[in-house]
Short mmCIF file of C-alpha atoms and ligand atoms in Angstrom, two decimals:
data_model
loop_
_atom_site.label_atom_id
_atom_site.label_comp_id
_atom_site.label_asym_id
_atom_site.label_seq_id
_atom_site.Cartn_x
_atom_site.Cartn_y
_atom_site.Cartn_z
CA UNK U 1 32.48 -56.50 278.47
CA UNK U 2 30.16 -54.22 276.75
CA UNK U 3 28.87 -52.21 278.68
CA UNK U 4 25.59 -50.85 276.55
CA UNK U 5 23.21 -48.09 276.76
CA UNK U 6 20.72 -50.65 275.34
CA UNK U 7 19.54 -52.51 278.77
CA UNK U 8 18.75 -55.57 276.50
CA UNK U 9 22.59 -55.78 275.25
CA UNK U 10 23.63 -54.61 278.63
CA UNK U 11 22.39 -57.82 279.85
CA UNK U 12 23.77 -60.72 277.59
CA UNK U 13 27.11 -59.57 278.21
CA UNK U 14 28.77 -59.57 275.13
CA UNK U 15 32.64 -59.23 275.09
CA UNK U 16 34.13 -57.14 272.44
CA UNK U 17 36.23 -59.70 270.94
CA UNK U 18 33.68 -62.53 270.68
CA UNK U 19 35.24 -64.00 267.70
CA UNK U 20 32.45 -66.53 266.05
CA UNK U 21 32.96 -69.33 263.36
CA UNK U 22 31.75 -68.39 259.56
CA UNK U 23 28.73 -68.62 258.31
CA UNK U 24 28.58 -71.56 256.07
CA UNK U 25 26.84 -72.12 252.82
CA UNK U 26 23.22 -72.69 253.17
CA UNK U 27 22.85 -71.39 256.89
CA UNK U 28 20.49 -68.89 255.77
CA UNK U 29 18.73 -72.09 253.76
CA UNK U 30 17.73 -72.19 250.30
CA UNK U 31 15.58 -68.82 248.28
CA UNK U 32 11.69 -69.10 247.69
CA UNK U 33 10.11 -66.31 245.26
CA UNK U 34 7.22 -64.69 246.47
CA UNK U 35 3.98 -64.53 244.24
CA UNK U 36 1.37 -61.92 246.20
CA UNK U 37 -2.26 -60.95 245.29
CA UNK U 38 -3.77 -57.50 246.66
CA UNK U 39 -6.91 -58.27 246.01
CA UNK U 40 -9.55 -60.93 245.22
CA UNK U 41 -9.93 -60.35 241.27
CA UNK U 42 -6.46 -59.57 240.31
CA UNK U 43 -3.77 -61.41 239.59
CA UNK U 44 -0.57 -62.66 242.02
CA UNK U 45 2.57 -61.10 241.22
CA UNK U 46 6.00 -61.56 242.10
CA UNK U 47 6.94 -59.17 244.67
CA UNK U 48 10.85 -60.51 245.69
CA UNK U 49 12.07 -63.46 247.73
CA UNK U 50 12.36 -64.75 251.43
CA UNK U 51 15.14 -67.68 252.63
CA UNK U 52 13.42 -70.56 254.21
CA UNK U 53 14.30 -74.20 255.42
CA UNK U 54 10.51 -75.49 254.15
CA UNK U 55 7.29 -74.42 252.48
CA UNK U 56 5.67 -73.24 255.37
CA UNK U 57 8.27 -71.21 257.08
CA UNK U 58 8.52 -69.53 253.88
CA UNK U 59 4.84 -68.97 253.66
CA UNK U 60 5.34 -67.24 257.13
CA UNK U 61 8.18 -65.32 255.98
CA UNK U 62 6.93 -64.15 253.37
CA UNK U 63 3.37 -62.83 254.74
CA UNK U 64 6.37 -60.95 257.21
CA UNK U 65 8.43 -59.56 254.58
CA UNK U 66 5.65 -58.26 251.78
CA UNK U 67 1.98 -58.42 253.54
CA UNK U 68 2.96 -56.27 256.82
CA UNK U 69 0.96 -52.71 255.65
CA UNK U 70 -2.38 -55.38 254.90
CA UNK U 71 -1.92 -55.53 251.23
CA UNK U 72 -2.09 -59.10 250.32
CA UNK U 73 -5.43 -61.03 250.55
CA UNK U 74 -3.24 -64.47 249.44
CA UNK U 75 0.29 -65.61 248.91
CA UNK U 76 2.04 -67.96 247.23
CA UNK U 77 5.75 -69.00 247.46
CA UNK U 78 7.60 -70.80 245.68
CA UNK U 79 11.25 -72.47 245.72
CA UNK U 80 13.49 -70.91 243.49
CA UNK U 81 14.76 -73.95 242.07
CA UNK U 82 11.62 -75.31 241.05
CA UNK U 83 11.32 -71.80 238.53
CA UNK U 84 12.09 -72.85 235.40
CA UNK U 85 12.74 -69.69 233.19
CA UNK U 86 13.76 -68.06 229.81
CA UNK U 87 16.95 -66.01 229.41
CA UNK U 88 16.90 -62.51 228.59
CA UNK U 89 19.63 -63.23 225.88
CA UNK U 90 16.44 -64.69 224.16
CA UNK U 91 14.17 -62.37 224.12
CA UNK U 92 13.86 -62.06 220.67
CA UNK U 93 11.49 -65.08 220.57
CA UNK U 94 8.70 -62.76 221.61
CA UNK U 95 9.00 -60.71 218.62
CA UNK U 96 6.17 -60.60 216.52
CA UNK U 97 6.49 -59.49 213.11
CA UNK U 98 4.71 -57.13 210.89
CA UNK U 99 2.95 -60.06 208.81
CA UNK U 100 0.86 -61.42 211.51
CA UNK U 101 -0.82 -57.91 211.60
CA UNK U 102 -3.46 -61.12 211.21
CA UNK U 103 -3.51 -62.03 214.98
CA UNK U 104 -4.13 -58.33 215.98
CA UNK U 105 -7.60 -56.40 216.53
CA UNK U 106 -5.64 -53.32 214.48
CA UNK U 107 -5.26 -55.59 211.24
CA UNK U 108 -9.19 -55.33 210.50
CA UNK U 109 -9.78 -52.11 209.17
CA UNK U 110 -13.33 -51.86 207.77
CA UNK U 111 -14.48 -47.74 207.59
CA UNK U 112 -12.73 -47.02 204.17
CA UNK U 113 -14.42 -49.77 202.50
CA UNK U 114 -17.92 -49.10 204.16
CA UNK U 115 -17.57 -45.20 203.44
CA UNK U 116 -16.41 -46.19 199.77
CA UNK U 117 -20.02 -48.30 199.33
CA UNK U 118 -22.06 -45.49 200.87
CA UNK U 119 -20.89 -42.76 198.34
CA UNK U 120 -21.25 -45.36 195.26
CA UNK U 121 -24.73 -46.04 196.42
CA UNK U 122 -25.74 -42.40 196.99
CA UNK U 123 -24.48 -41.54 193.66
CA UNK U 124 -27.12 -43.89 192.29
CA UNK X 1 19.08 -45.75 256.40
CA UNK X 2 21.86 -45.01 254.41
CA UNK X 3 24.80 -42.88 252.88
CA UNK X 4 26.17 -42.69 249.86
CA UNK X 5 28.37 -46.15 249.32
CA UNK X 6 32.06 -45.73 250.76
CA UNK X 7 34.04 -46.11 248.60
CA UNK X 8 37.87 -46.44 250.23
CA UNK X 9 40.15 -43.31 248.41
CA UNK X 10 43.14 -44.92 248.89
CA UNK X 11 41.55 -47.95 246.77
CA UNK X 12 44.01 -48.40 243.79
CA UNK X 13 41.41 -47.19 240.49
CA UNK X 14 40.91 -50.25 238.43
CA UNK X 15 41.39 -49.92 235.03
CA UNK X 16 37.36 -50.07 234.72
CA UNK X 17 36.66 -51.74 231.39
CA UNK X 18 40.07 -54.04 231.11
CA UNK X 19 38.81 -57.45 229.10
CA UNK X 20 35.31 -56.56 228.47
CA UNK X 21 33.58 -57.29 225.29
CA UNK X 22 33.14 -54.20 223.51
CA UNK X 23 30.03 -55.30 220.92
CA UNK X 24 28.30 -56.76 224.57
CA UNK X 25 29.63 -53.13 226.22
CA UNK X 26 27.85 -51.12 223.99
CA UNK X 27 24.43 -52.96 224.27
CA UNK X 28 24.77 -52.48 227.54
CA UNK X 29 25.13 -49.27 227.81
CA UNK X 30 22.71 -48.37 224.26
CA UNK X 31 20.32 -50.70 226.73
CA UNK X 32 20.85 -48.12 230.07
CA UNK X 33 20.69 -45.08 227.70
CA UNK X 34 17.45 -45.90 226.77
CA UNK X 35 16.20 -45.97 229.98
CA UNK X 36 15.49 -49.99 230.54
CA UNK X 37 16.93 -51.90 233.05
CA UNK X 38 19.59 -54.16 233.44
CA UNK X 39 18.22 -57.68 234.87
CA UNK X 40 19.98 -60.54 236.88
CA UNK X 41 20.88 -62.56 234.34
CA UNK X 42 22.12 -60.31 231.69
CA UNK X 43 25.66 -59.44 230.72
CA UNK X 44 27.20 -56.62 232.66
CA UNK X 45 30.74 -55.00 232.93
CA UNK X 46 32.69 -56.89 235.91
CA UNK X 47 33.04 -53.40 237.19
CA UNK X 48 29.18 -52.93 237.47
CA UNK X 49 28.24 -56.05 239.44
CA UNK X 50 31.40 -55.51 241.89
CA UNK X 51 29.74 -51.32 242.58
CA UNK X 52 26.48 -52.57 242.75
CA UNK X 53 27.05 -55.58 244.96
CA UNK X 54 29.29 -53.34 247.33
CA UNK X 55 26.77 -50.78 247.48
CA UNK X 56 23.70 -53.05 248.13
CA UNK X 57 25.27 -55.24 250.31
CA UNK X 58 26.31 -51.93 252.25
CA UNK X 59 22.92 -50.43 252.27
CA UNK X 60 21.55 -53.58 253.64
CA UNK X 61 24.55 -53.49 256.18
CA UNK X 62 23.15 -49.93 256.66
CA UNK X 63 19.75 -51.00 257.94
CA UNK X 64 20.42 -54.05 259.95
CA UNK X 65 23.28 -52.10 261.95
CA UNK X 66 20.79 -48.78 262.13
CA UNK X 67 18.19 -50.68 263.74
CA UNK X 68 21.08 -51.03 266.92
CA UNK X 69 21.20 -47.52 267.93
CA UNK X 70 17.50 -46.79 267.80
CA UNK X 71 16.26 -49.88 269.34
CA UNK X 72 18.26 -48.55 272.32
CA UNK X 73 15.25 -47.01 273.48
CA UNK X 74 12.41 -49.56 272.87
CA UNK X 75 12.32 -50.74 276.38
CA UNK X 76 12.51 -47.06 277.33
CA UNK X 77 9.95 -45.22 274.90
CA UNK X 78 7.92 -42.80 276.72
CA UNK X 79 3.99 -44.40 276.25
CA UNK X 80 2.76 -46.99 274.76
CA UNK X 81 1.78 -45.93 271.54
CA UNK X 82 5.55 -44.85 270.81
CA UNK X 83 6.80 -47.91 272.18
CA UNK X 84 4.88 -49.43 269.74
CA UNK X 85 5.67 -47.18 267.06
CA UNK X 86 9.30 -47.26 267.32
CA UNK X 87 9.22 -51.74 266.92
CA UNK X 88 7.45 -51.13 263.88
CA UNK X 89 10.48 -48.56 262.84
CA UNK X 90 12.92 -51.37 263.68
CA UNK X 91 10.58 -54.26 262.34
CA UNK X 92 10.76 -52.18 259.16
CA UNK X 93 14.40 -51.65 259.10
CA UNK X 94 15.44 -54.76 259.65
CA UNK X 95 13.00 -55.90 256.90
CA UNK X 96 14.90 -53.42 254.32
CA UNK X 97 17.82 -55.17 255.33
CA UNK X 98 16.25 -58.65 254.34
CA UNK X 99 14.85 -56.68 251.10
CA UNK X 100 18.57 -55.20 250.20
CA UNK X 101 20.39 -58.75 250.79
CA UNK X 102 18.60 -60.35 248.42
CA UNK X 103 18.75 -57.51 245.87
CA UNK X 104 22.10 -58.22 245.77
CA UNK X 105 22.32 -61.78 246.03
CA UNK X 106 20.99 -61.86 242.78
CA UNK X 107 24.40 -60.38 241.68
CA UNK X 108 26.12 -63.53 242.68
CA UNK X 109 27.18 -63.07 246.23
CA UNK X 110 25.69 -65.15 249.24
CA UNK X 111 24.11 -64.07 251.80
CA UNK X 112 26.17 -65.92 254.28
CA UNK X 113 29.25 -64.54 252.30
CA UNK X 114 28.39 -61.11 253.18
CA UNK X 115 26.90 -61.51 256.60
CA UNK X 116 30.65 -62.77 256.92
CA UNK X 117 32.22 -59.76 255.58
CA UNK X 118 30.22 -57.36 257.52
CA UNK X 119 30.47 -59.45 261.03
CA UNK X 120 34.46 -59.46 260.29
CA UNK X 121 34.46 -55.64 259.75
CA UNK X 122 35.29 -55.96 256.04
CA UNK X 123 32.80 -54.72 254.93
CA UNK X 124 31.37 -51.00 255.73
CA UNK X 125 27.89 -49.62 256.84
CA UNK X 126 26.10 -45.93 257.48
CA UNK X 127 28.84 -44.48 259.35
CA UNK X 128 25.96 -42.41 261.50
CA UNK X 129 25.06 -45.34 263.15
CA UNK X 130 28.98 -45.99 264.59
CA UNK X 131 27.62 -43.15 267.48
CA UNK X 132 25.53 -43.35 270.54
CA UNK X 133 21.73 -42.88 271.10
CA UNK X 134 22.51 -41.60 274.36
CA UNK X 135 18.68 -40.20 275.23
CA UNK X 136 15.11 -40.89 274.11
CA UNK X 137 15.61 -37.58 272.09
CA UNK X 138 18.85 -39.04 270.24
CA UNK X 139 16.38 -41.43 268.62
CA UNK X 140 14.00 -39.11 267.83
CA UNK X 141 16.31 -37.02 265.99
CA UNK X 142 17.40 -40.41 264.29
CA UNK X 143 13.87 -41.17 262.79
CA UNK X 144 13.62 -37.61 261.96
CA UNK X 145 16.55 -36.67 260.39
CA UNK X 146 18.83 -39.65 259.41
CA UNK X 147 15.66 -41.34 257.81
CA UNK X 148 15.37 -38.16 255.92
CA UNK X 149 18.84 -38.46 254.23
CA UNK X 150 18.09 -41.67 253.63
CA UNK X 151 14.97 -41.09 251.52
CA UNK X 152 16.59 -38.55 249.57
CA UNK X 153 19.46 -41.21 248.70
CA UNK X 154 16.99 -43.95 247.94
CA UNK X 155 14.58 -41.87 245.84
CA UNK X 156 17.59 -40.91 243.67
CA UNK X 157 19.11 -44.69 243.60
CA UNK X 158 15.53 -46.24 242.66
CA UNK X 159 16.04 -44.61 239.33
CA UNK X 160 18.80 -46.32 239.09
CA UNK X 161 19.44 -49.46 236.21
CA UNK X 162 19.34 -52.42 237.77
CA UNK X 163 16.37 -53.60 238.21
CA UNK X 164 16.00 -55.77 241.49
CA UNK X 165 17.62 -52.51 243.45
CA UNK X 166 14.99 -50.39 241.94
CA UNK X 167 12.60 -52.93 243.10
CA UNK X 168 13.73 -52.74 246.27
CA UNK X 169 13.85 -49.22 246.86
CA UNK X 170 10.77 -48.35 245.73
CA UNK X 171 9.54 -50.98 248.17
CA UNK X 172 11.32 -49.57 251.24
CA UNK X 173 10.76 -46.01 250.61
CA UNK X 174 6.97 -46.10 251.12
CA UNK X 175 7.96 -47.90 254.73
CA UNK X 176 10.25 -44.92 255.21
CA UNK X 177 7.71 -42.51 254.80
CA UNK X 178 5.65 -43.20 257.85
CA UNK X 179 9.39 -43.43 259.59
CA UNK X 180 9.91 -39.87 259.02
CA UNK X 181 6.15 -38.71 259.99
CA UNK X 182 7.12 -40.47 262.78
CA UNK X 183 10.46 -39.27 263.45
CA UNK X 184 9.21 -35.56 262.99
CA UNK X 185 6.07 -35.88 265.08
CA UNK X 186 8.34 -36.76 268.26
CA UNK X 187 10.70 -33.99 267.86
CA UNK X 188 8.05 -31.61 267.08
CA UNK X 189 6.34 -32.70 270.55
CA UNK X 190 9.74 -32.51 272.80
CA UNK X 191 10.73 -29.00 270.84
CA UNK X 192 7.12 -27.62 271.84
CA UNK X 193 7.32 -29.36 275.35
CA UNK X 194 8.29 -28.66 278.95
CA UNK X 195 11.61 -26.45 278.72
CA UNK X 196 13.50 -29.63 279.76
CA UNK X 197 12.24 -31.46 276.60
CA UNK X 198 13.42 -28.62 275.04
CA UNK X 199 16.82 -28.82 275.97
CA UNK X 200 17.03 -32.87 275.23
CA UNK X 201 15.88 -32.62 272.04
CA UNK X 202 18.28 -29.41 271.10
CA UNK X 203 21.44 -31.32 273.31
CA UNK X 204 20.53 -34.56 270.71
CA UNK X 205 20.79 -31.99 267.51
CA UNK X 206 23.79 -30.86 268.53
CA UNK X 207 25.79 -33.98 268.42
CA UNK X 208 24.47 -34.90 266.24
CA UNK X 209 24.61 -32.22 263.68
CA UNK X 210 28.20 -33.67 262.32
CA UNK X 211 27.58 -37.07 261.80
CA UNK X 212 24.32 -35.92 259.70
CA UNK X 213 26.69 -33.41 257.66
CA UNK X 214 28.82 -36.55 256.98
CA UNK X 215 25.87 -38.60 256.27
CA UNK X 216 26.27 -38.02 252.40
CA UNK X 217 29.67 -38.75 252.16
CA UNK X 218 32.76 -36.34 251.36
CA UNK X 219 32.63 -34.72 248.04
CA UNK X 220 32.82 -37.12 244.93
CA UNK X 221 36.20 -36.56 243.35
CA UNK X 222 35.61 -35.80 239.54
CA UNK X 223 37.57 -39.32 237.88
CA UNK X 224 36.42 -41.09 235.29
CA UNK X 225 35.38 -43.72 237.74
CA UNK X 226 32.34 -41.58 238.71
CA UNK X 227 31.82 -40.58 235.37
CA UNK X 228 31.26 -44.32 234.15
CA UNK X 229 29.61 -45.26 237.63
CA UNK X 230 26.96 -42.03 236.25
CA UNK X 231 26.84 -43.09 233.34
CA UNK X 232 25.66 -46.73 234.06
CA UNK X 233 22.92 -45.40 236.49
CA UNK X 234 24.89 -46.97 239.24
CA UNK X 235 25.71 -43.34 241.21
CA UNK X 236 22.27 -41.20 240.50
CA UNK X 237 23.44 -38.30 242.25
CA UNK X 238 26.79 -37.17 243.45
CA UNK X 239 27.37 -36.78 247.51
CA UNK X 240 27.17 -33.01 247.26
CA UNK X 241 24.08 -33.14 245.28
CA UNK X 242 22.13 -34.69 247.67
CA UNK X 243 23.37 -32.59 250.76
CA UNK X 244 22.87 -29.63 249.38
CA UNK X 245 18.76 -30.97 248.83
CA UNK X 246 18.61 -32.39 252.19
CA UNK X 247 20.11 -29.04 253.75
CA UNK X 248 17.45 -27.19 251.79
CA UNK X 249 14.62 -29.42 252.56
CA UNK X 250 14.74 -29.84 256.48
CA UNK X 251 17.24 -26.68 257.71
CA UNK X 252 14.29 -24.78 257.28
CA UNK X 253 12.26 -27.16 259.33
CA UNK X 254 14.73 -27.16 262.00
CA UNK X 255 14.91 -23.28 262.36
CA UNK X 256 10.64 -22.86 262.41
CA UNK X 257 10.89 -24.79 265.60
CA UNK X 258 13.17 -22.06 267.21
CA UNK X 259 16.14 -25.06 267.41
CA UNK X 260 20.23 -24.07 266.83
CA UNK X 261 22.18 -26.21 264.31
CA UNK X 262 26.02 -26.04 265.77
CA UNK X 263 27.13 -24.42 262.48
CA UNK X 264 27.75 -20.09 262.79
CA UNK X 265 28.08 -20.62 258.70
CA UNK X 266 25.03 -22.35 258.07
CA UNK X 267 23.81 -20.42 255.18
CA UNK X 268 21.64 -20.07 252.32
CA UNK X 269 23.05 -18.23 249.46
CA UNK X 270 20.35 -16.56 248.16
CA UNK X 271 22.29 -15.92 244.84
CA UNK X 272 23.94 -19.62 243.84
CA UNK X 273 20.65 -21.08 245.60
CA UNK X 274 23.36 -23.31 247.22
CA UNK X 275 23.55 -23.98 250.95
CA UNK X 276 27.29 -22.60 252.49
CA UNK X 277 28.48 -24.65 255.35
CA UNK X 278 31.41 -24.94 257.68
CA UNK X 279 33.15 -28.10 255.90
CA UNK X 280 32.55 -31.46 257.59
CA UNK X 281 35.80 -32.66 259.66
CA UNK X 282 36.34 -35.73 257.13
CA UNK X 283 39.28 -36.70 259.15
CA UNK X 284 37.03 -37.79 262.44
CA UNK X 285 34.97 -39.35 259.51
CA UNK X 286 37.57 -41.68 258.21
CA UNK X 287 38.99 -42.48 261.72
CA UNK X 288 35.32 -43.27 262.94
CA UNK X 289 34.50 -45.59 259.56
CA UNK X 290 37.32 -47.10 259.99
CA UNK X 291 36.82 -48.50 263.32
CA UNK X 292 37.47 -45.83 265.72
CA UNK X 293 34.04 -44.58 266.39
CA UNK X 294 32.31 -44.85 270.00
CA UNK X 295 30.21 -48.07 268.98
CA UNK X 296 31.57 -49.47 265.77
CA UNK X 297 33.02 -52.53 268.64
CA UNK X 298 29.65 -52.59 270.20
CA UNK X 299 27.60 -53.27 266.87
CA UNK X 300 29.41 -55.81 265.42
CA UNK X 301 30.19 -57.68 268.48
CA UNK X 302 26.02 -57.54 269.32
CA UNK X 303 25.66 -58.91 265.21
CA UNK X 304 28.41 -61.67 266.10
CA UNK X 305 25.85 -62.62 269.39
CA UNK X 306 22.62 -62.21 266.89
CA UNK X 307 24.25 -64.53 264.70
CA UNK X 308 25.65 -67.30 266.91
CA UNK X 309 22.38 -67.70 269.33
CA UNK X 310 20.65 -68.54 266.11
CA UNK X 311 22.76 -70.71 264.32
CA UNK X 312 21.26 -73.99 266.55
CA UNK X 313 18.23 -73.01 265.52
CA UNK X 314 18.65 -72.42 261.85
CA UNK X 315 20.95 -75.85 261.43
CA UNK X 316 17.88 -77.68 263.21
CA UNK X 317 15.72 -76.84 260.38
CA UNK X 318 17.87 -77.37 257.61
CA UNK X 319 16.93 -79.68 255.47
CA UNK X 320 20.36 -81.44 254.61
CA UNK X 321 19.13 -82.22 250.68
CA UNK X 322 18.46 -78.65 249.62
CA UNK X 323 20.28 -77.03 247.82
CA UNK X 324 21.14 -72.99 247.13
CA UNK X 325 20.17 -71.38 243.52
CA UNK X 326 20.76 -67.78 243.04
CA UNK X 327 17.49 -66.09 243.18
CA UNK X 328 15.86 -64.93 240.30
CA UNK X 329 14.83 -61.54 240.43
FE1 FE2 N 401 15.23 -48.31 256.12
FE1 FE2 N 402 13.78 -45.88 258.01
#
């Protein structure tokens, strides 16, 4: 019998040898990501994930895990399996390339041209 | 709360990069050299993912077991504000825990698989937390101290490359600042006390002066093992490394409040700017990680009870059509 300085332990009276069956798959349940928002105005972010049985434990869970120090204002969880996601291994379809200068604010460039016309005309 | 990851000396080295792809290798490592991180899904050295899952799961192993000795005294806390002070320590702890498991679940490993393998004694934790809490000032210098070791180890391992670690860390350690306000705020008030306070907070240095000189782990042996482990951003700081910057940072602390660290060598050497010390007795530290301690028996047979009165309740609300993915970050 253990015989603990922790009264709390003391009293369930735990053997030493208490030998216990394996946790089996799923006994901690399935994963949930966490999205959280700190404030009204921004956007939710992913912040990690909790292991729930349902949506609202996980809700609960979550608030537990990532809004104890009163950051959040909202939260949203959800299950992992319902993510669907790209693969790092193609992360080459983001690449832009240099001809599409086009789609940017930088590929306007309008002082030489309106310097250029203000010396011609001065000249005149 | 944490050490440096255990790794067993008499474990045969592995001939580290045996099979791997060397064109996938080398953007993996061009990738770490740069500075980005490595991310669940991408390809990594079988070598990598086996460090990184022993020394997460170990960490979190590290925090659920650490939250044993110091909840000792929550029935027991002198005052209520403490009382309520030192749940919020454990709350937080055992929250790390939850935060470190699924770190390295990611990696591939189950939860359940290594609440097994730490509930079996297979696995290892924070050897500190293998010894007693034997007063209210025990736990003090717990909150002070060992939570100070372990912010200097999880500072140094958030810089590390992979990416839901990092995550983690970064997480936890703003938690563990308020635990070592905390710890030093109740060790300042029992060292300034009543001259019995006094003598219960300098009785709970004593002991445990040793396992705190241990708390880093023995010196890193110089392999190649380290070398790649360095390299990959795995190990961010070798076990010597980070002793000699806790010794520098709180020794000085310790000594302004008139207290006596059980060490006559206890030095700083004002020339190598290096901290001289009596060396550690690894041999009580194997014997005691390896099962022999005062309360290694006690803490795993109190996670065996944890996890046994709660199975009926986690099987009632299982819903028997889910199924488990592998988180995703
Ligand atoms: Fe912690
Ligand atoms: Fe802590």
């Amino acid at each position: 019998m253990i015989n603990s300085l922790d009264p709390r332990i003391a009293r369930e009276q735990i053997n030493e040898d208490n030998t216990i069956a394996p946790l089996t798959e799923m006994d901690n349940w399935e994963t949930y990501e966490v999205f959280h928002q700190k404030k009204r105005g921004e956007q939710h972010e992913h912040v990690g994930i909790v292991h729930a049985p349902n949506n609202e434990m996980a809700l609960l869970f979550g608030k537990e895990q990532y809004g104890r120090r009163g950051i959040s204002v909202n939260i949203w969880v959800v299950k992992t399996s319902n993510v669907f996601a790209s693969d790092y291994d193609d992360a080459d379809i983001f690449e832009t390339v240099p001809n599409k200068q086009y789609r940017e604010a930088g590929g306007y460039k309008v002082m030489e041209m309106i310097n250029k016309y203000k010396k011609e005309n001065k000249e005149k | 709360m944490y050490g440096n990851a255990y790794i067993d000396p008499n474990e045969k080295p592995l001939s580290i990069l045996d099979g791997e792809d060397p064109i996938k290798l080398a953007e993996f490592e061009a990738r770490i050299a740069r500075g980005e991180k490595i991310e669940p899904k991408d390809w990594m050295p079988k070598e990598y993912r086996k460090q990184l899952i022993r020394m997460i799961e170990q960490h979190a192993h590290s925090e659920i077991i650490g939250a044993l000795p110091e909840g000792t005294w929550i029935t027991r806390a002198p005052g209520f504000k403490r009382k309520l002070a030192l749940m919020a320590k454990v709350q937080d702890e055992v929250g790390h825990a939850q935060l470190l498991y699924s770190a390295a679940e990611t990696l591939g490993k189950s939860r359940e698989a290594m609440i097994n393998d730490l509930i079996t004694g297979k696995s290892k934790y924070s050897n500190v937390f293998n010894y007693p809490a034997l007063t209210w000032a025990d736990s003090c210098v717990i909150a002070w101290l060992i939570d100070a070791g372990a912010i200097i180890n999880q500072v140094a391992n958030a810089k590390g490359s992979y990416g839901p670690y990092g995550r983690a860390l970064d997480r936890i350690c703003t938690e563990e600042s308020f635990h070592l306000k905390y710890g030093h705020h109740n060790v300042v008030t029992l060292a300034t006390g009543t001259p019995f306070q006094r003598q219960m907070v300098q009785e709970a240095l004593t002991r445990w002066w040793p396992p705190i000189m241990h708390f880093f782990g023995p010196s890193d042996k110089i392999s190649n093992h380290t070398t790649i482990l360095m390299k990959w951003k795995v190990k961010m700081a070798t076990n010597d490394d980070m002793r000699q910057q806790f010794l520098n940072m709180y020794v000085p602390k310790i000594w302004d409040l008139g207290l006596v660290l059980p060490d006559a060598n206890l030095k700083k050497n004002e020339e190598t700017k290096l901290w001289e010390y009596t060396e550690p007795d690894w041999d009580e530290f194997k014997r005691v990680i390896n099962g022999g301690g005062p309360c290694n028996a006690e803490r795993l047979a109190v996670r065996r009870m944890a996890e046994e009165k709660g199975r009926w309740v986690r099987a009632a609300l299982l819903n028997k059509s889910e199924k488990y993915v592998t988180p995703l970050a």
